[in-house]
Structures are given as structure tokens and as C-alpha cells.
Amino acid sequence: MHDFGVGILGTGIYLPEKTLTNADLEKMMDTSDDWITRRTGMKKRHLLDDDKPACTMGVEAAKQAIRDANITPDDIDLIIVTTETPDYLSPSMSCLIQKHIHANKAAAFDINAACTGFVYAMTIAQQFIETGYYRFVLIVSNEGLSRIIDWKDRNTSILFGDAAGAVVVGRVKKGYGIRKSYLASFGDLGHNLTIPCCYVSEEDRQKRRKEMERTLWQDGSEVFTFAIRAMTDATRRVVEAEGKTMEDVALVVPHQANLRIINGAAKRLHLSDDKIAVILQDTGNISSASIPVALNFSDKKGLLKKGDIIVMVAFGGGLTCGAALLVWGK
Ligand code: COA
């Protein structure tokens, strides 16, 4: 159909300098390093200073990704930001980032598919590029979760951190890049993870402490069960659609929500540890930034070889889930 593929040309990340370890959390609430490590695999997370807008992380990640792709900000046709913590509803995070990186010719919009945002954005970018409408799309997954956490709620606060990951998507050689993707939403399960914004219901209020009405609330065990099922199913779908087996996959880059979720899905997929990118011990759950940050780490470690089959898979609020299979062609 086309004489080109659509793939990742460059990656960039930003992790704030300040960190919060399990030992720090022990001083803030009734928890322990032992509990957090056993139940989640996490050891530390990065936190952005309160006085900085979250878009500062995305700006740095975007600049790196543009450099890595060997293009200039003027080449960018479209900026898609995935975020659950926009600094403003308007201007969008993507317009804020556009301003700071001087991508003056770009169109820009935000999407919200929660932690699945990056997989959704990759699929959107693919459509624009395949049709020839755009040449270069910048995706920035920009998450400042520490801002929507109730730091007295030990069920959620231990899980999340701040970070941004960015990629430039564009044309690659035919046969490389995104080969298959699968996106799904389960709105009827949305009540299991909520972050009120411009409206707060009585139910939302009852689930939260007073004055904490716009914080993240979740039913951890419901989300946990959904996550393993959704990640397993989404991965199988894209691998089978491509006519491959799990044996053919070089690396799975999953959303980093809990090591037990990743291991649960890996067990069902008969996937060995060396084929899974895991960074959550150092980052916590960074929502939609999980996959681009983990991809960047894997690339820097030389784990991504040209021609490798990579599966990116995520789940999150909405509830949503999705996966994309790509042949690494950077
Ligand atoms: N420190 C110590 N104890 C804790 C604790 C903490 N931070 N948080 C909960 N506990 C306690 C509970 O109160 C409970 O005690 P009880 O047995 O006396 O009632 C016990 O530990 C077990 O709690 P439970 O909720 O069953 O733990 P869990 O093994 O399910 O782990 C989560 C909880 C939240 C880590 C886990 O359910 C999870 O990761 N869910 C998915 C969440 C997610 O991914 N959300 C983001 C989606 S993108």
C-alpha cells in the first residue's frame, strides 16, 4: 500500500532530580519498604518541584527526542500530548510545549486515555503519517501525578511519580515501524479509577478525605484484576494479528503500574524476564510516560536492535487498554 513504514525516529525523557524513596514514605505514613517492595516492586519515584509547571518536563523530553531524530522543531507538523495532569485545560499542554520548543508550524492537541495514552497517541500519529497528511509527529507523555495524589492515602500515594517521555514519529523503511495496534475502552468500569476535574459528585466526595476532592482514587484490587487480563489479551491480539508467536517477540515494553501485574501477564504469555522492560523500581507508576521512558532506557542500554519485534502494552483509567507491535527501525 505504502512504500514506507511509520516508526519511532527519536526518543527523549525527563525525570525530575528530586526523589522520594520507600524510606521517605515510611516517615510520612503507616507503610514499610518491605510492604511496598513485595506488593509493587517499587523503590523510588521522582517528584517535580511544586513551583514548576508540569510542562517543563515535557519540554525537556521533547527537545531531546527532536535532537535524537535529527530534525528541527520547524519540521514538526503535529504535537500530541498525553496527560492526566494538564497545567491548564486551556491552553492545552501541547500548545504550552509548542510555545517553549518553538515548533511554530505544528498543530497541537492533548488526548486523555490515562495510562494508555501513549499507545493511543502512537496509533493516531500513524494514521496522519500513513495518509501523507503529516510527515513528523511529536508525542509527549507528560505526567505530574504527585499533584493529584492524597499523600495521606497509603493505598495510592506509594505508587505514583512524575516524568515525561517523548518520541518523534515519522517515515521509516517499508516493513519497519508500527505493524499492528489494538485500542479498547471499557467505560462501564471507569468508576474503578477516578480523578474529578470540573465536577465532583457526592460519590466522589465520599471516597475521598475532605478537601481532597480532586485527587486520584482507585479500587486497587479491581484495577489489578482488570490490568492482568487486559495486558495479556491486548498483547496476544497484536502478536497474533501479525502472524507471530511470543517466541518471535524480542521485547515487551509494558505500562509500569506494579511488578506483580507485569509478572502476572508475563506468566500467562509464557514470557521470560529478559524479554520485559522494567523500570518501575526507579520511577514508580508514571502513567502514560511509562512506555516512552522505558523505551528510551532500553534504547540507551542497546537492547533495541534494528528488526526486533517490540510490543508496547498498557492499561489505565477509563478504563482503557491497548497494545502496538512494531519492528524497530530507528
Ligand atoms: N503499606 C502497608 N500496608 C498497606 C499499604 C501500604 N502502602 N496499602 C495497603 N496496605 C494494607 C491494606 O490496608 C490491607 O490491610 P488489611 O489486610 O489489614 O486490610 C493489606 O495491606 C492488603 O491490601 P490490598 O489492597 O489487598 O493490597 P494489594 O496486594 O492488592 O496491593 C495495590 C494494593 C494498590 C498495590 C494493588 O492492588 C495494585 O497495584 N493495584 C493496581 C493499581 C494500579 O495499577 N493503578 C493504576 C492504574 S494505571
PDB file of C-alpha atoms in Angstrom, residues 188-327:
ATOM      1  CA  ASP A 188     -18.616   0.847  32.293  1.00  0.00           C
ATOM      2  CA  LEU A 189     -15.593   0.096  34.514  1.00  0.00           C
ATOM      3  CA  GLY A 190     -14.500   3.740  34.765  1.00  0.00           C
ATOM      4  CA  HIS A 191     -15.703   4.133  38.361  1.00  0.00           C
ATOM      5  CA  ASN A 192     -12.758   1.960  39.495  1.00  0.00           C
ATOM      6  CA  LEU A 193     -10.255   4.789  38.955  1.00  0.00           C
ATOM      7  CA  THR A 194     -11.366   8.407  39.087  1.00  0.00           C
ATOM      8  CA  ILE A 195      -9.824  11.894  39.125  1.00  0.00           C
ATOM      9  CA  PRO A 196     -12.597  14.529  39.270  1.00  0.00           C
ATOM     10  CA  CYS A 197     -11.921  17.763  37.415  1.00  0.00           C
ATOM     11  CA  CYS A 198     -14.661  20.355  36.777  1.00  0.00           C
ATOM     12  CA  TYR A 199     -17.405  18.343  38.506  1.00  0.00           C
ATOM     13  CA  VAL A 200     -17.349  16.424  41.795  1.00  0.00           C
ATOM     14  CA  SER A 201     -20.237  14.043  42.565  1.00  0.00           C
ATOM     15  CA  GLU A 202     -21.402  13.021  46.021  1.00  0.00           C
ATOM     16  CA  GLU A 203     -19.934   9.558  45.342  1.00  0.00           C
ATOM     17  CA  ASP A 204     -16.556  11.160  44.535  1.00  0.00           C
ATOM     18  CA  ARG A 205     -16.697  13.110  47.800  1.00  0.00           C
ATOM     19  CA  GLN A 206     -17.468  10.053  49.862  1.00  0.00           C
ATOM     20  CA  LYS A 207     -14.471   8.180  48.503  1.00  0.00           C
ATOM     21  CA  ARG A 208     -12.041  10.933  49.494  1.00  0.00           C
ATOM     22  CA  ARG A 209     -10.938  12.896  52.514  1.00  0.00           C
ATOM     23  CA  LYS A 210     -12.408  16.359  52.930  1.00  0.00           C
ATOM     24  CA  GLU A 211     -10.514  18.989  50.875  1.00  0.00           C
ATOM     25  CA  MET A 212      -9.064  16.170  48.742  1.00  0.00           C
ATOM     26  CA  GLU A 213     -11.948  16.025  46.289  1.00  0.00           C
ATOM     27  CA  ARG A 214      -9.904  16.193  43.117  1.00  0.00           C
ATOM     28  CA  THR A 215      -7.328  13.556  43.965  1.00  0.00           C
ATOM     29  CA  LEU A 216      -6.826  10.163  42.335  1.00  0.00           C
ATOM     30  CA  TRP A 217      -8.963   7.413  43.874  1.00  0.00           C
ATOM     31  CA  GLN A 218      -8.875   3.770  42.822  1.00  0.00           C
ATOM     32  CA  ASP A 219     -10.169   0.373  43.771  1.00  0.00           C
ATOM     33  CA  GLY A 220      -6.725  -1.239  43.690  1.00  0.00           C
ATOM     34  CA  SER A 221      -7.784  -4.859  43.538  1.00  0.00           C
ATOM     35  CA  GLU A 222     -10.417  -4.294  40.781  1.00  0.00           C
ATOM     36  CA  VAL A 223      -7.851  -2.417  38.689  1.00  0.00           C
ATOM     37  CA  PHE A 224      -5.261  -5.119  39.420  1.00  0.00           C
ATOM     38  CA  THR A 225      -7.509  -7.919  38.099  1.00  0.00           C
ATOM     39  CA  PHE A 226      -8.512  -5.892  35.024  1.00  0.00           C
ATOM     40  CA  ALA A 227      -4.873  -4.999  34.317  1.00  0.00           C
ATOM     41  CA  ILE A 228      -3.540  -8.548  34.078  1.00  0.00           C
ATOM     42  CA  ARG A 229      -6.424  -9.656  31.868  1.00  0.00           C
ATOM     43  CA  ALA A 230      -6.235  -6.561  29.628  1.00  0.00           C
ATOM     44  CA  MET A 231      -2.442  -6.616  29.179  1.00  0.00           C
ATOM     45  CA  THR A 232      -2.452 -10.326  28.345  1.00  0.00           C
ATOM     46  CA  ASP A 233      -5.321 -10.006  25.879  1.00  0.00           C
ATOM     47  CA  ALA A 234      -4.014  -6.866  24.138  1.00  0.00           C
ATOM     48  CA  THR A 235      -0.531  -8.368  23.715  1.00  0.00           C
ATOM     49  CA  ARG A 236      -1.911 -11.624  22.264  1.00  0.00           C
ATOM     50  CA  ARG A 237      -4.130  -9.719  19.841  1.00  0.00           C
ATOM     51  CA  VAL A 238      -1.337  -7.717  18.190  1.00  0.00           C
ATOM     52  CA  VAL A 239       1.092 -10.633  18.090  1.00  0.00           C
ATOM     53  CA  GLU A 240      -1.477 -12.971  16.517  1.00  0.00           C
ATOM     54  CA  ALA A 241      -2.687 -10.281  14.095  1.00  0.00           C
ATOM     55  CA  GLU A 242       0.878 -10.021  12.816  1.00  0.00           C
ATOM     56  CA  GLY A 243       1.014 -13.811  12.353  1.00  0.00           C
ATOM     57  CA  LYS A 244       3.731 -14.174  15.010  1.00  0.00           C
ATOM     58  CA  THR A 245       4.116 -16.004  18.316  1.00  0.00           C
ATOM     59  CA  MET A 246       5.513 -14.745  21.631  1.00  0.00           C
ATOM     60  CA  GLU A 247       8.759 -16.543  20.699  1.00  0.00           C
ATOM     61  CA  ASP A 248       9.230 -14.006  17.885  1.00  0.00           C
ATOM     62  CA  VAL A 249       8.945 -11.011  20.232  1.00  0.00           C
ATOM     63  CA  ALA A 250      12.290  -9.529  21.309  1.00  0.00           C
ATOM     64  CA  LEU A 251      10.988  -7.156  23.986  1.00  0.00           C
ATOM     65  CA  VAL A 252       7.679  -6.251  25.645  1.00  0.00           C
ATOM     66  CA  VAL A 253       7.542  -2.694  26.992  1.00  0.00           C
ATOM     67  CA  PRO A 254       4.608  -2.654  29.413  1.00  0.00           C
ATOM     68  CA  HIS A 255       2.956   0.096  31.415  1.00  0.00           C
ATOM     69  CA  GLN A 256       4.774   0.265  34.758  1.00  0.00           C
ATOM     70  CA  ALA A 257       1.982   0.059  37.344  1.00  0.00           C
ATOM     71  CA  ASN A 258       3.021  -2.834  39.568  1.00  0.00           C
ATOM     72  CA  LEU A 259       5.649  -5.572  39.129  1.00  0.00           C
ATOM     73  CA  ARG A 260       3.052  -8.179  40.134  1.00  0.00           C
ATOM     74  CA  ILE A 261       0.788  -7.026  37.279  1.00  0.00           C
ATOM     75  CA  ILE A 262       3.684  -7.256  34.798  1.00  0.00           C
ATOM     76  CA  ASN A 263       4.708 -10.694  36.124  1.00  0.00           C
ATOM     77  CA  GLY A 264       1.088 -11.909  36.125  1.00  0.00           C
ATOM     78  CA  ALA A 265       0.681 -11.016  32.443  1.00  0.00           C
ATOM     79  CA  ALA A 266       4.140 -12.388  31.573  1.00  0.00           C
ATOM     80  CA  LYS A 267       3.297 -15.724  33.175  1.00  0.00           C
ATOM     81  CA  ARG A 268       0.099 -16.059  31.141  1.00  0.00           C
ATOM     82  CA  LEU A 269       2.012 -15.152  27.969  1.00  0.00           C
ATOM     83  CA  HIS A 270       4.912 -17.545  28.807  1.00  0.00           C
ATOM     84  CA  LEU A 271       7.293 -14.621  28.550  1.00  0.00           C
ATOM     85  CA  SER A 272      10.715 -14.794  30.232  1.00  0.00           C
ATOM     86  CA  ASP A 273      12.020 -11.907  32.394  1.00  0.00           C
ATOM     87  CA  ASP A 274      14.757 -10.955  29.912  1.00  0.00           C
ATOM     88  CA  LYS A 275      12.076 -10.050  27.347  1.00  0.00           C
ATOM     89  CA  ILE A 276      10.335  -7.453  29.538  1.00  0.00           C
ATOM     90  CA  ALA A 277      11.445  -3.858  30.100  1.00  0.00           C
ATOM     91  CA  VAL A 278      11.003  -2.976  33.777  1.00  0.00           C
ATOM     92  CA  ILE A 279      11.870   0.462  35.190  1.00  0.00           C
ATOM     93  CA  LEU A 280       9.255   0.910  37.921  1.00  0.00           C
ATOM     94  CA  GLN A 281      11.736   0.264  40.733  1.00  0.00           C
ATOM     95  CA  ASP A 282      13.259   3.674  39.878  1.00  0.00           C
ATOM     96  CA  THR A 283      10.201   5.598  38.651  1.00  0.00           C
ATOM     97  CA  GLY A 284       7.009   4.235  40.203  1.00  0.00           C
ATOM     98  CA  ASN A 285       3.885   4.477  38.047  1.00  0.00           C
ATOM     99  CA  ILE A 286       4.377   7.462  35.721  1.00  0.00           C
ATOM    100  CA  SER A 287       1.135   6.856  33.825  1.00  0.00           C
ATOM    101  CA  SER A 288       1.363   7.346  30.056  1.00  0.00           C
ATOM    102  CA  ALA A 289       5.057   8.293  30.340  1.00  0.00           C
ATOM    103  CA  SER A 290       5.873   4.695  31.388  1.00  0.00           C
ATOM    104  CA  ILE A 291       6.296   3.299  27.881  1.00  0.00           C
ATOM    105  CA  PRO A 292       8.298   6.121  26.236  1.00  0.00           C
ATOM    106  CA  VAL A 293      10.598   6.357  29.279  1.00  0.00           C
ATOM    107  CA  ALA A 294      11.115   2.570  29.351  1.00  0.00           C
ATOM    108  CA  LEU A 295      11.744   2.602  25.571  1.00  0.00           C
ATOM    109  CA  ASN A 296      14.369   5.308  25.991  1.00  0.00           C
ATOM    110  CA  PHE A 297      16.119   3.340  28.772  1.00  0.00           C
ATOM    111  CA  SER A 298      16.089   0.176  26.620  1.00  0.00           C
ATOM    112  CA  ASP A 299      17.445   2.095  23.614  1.00  0.00           C
ATOM    113  CA  LYS A 300      20.275   3.593  25.700  1.00  0.00           C
ATOM    114  CA  LYS A 301      21.153   0.123  27.016  1.00  0.00           C
ATOM    115  CA  GLY A 302      21.419  -1.119  23.420  1.00  0.00           C
ATOM    116  CA  LEU A 303      18.525  -3.539  23.913  1.00  0.00           C
ATOM    117  CA  LEU A 304      16.638  -2.404  20.800  1.00  0.00           C
ATOM    118  CA  LYS A 305      18.160  -3.808  17.620  1.00  0.00           C
ATOM    119  CA  LYS A 306      17.058  -2.965  14.102  1.00  0.00           C
ATOM    120  CA  GLY A 307      14.483  -5.558  13.019  1.00  0.00           C
ATOM    121  CA  ASP A 308      13.484  -6.537  16.589  1.00  0.00           C
ATOM    122  CA  ILE A 309       9.790  -7.089  17.227  1.00  0.00           C
ATOM    123  CA  ILE A 310       8.719  -4.880  20.150  1.00  0.00           C
ATOM    124  CA  VAL A 311       5.297  -4.904  21.820  1.00  0.00           C
ATOM    125  CA  MET A 312       4.156  -1.875  23.812  1.00  0.00           C
ATOM    126  CA  VAL A 313       1.169  -2.607  26.042  1.00  0.00           C
ATOM    127  CA  ALA A 314      -0.765  -0.537  28.563  1.00  0.00           C
ATOM    128  CA  PHE A 315      -3.953  -0.244  30.602  1.00  0.00           C
ATOM    129  CA  GLY A 316      -5.349   2.569  32.687  1.00  0.00           C
ATOM    130  CA  GLY A 317      -8.171   4.833  33.746  1.00  0.00           C
ATOM    131  CA  GLY A 318     -11.295   4.947  31.584  1.00  0.00           C
ATOM    132  CA  LEU A 319     -10.819   2.053  31.859  1.00  0.00           C
ATOM    133  CA  THR A 320      -8.718   1.697  28.724  1.00  0.00           C
ATOM    134  CA  CYS A 321      -6.126  -0.658  27.321  1.00  0.00           C
ATOM    135  CA  GLY A 322      -4.107  -1.042  24.161  1.00  0.00           C
ATOM    136  CA  ALA A 323      -1.059  -2.528  22.507  1.00  0.00           C
ATOM    137  CA  ALA A 324       1.109  -1.827  19.493  1.00  0.00           C
ATOM    138  CA  LEU A 325       3.533  -4.172  17.772  1.00  0.00           C
ATOM    139  CA  LEU A 326       6.397  -2.534  15.977  1.00  0.00           C
ATOM    140  CA  VAL A 327       9.513  -3.602  14.165  1.00  0.00           C
TER     141      VAL A 327
END
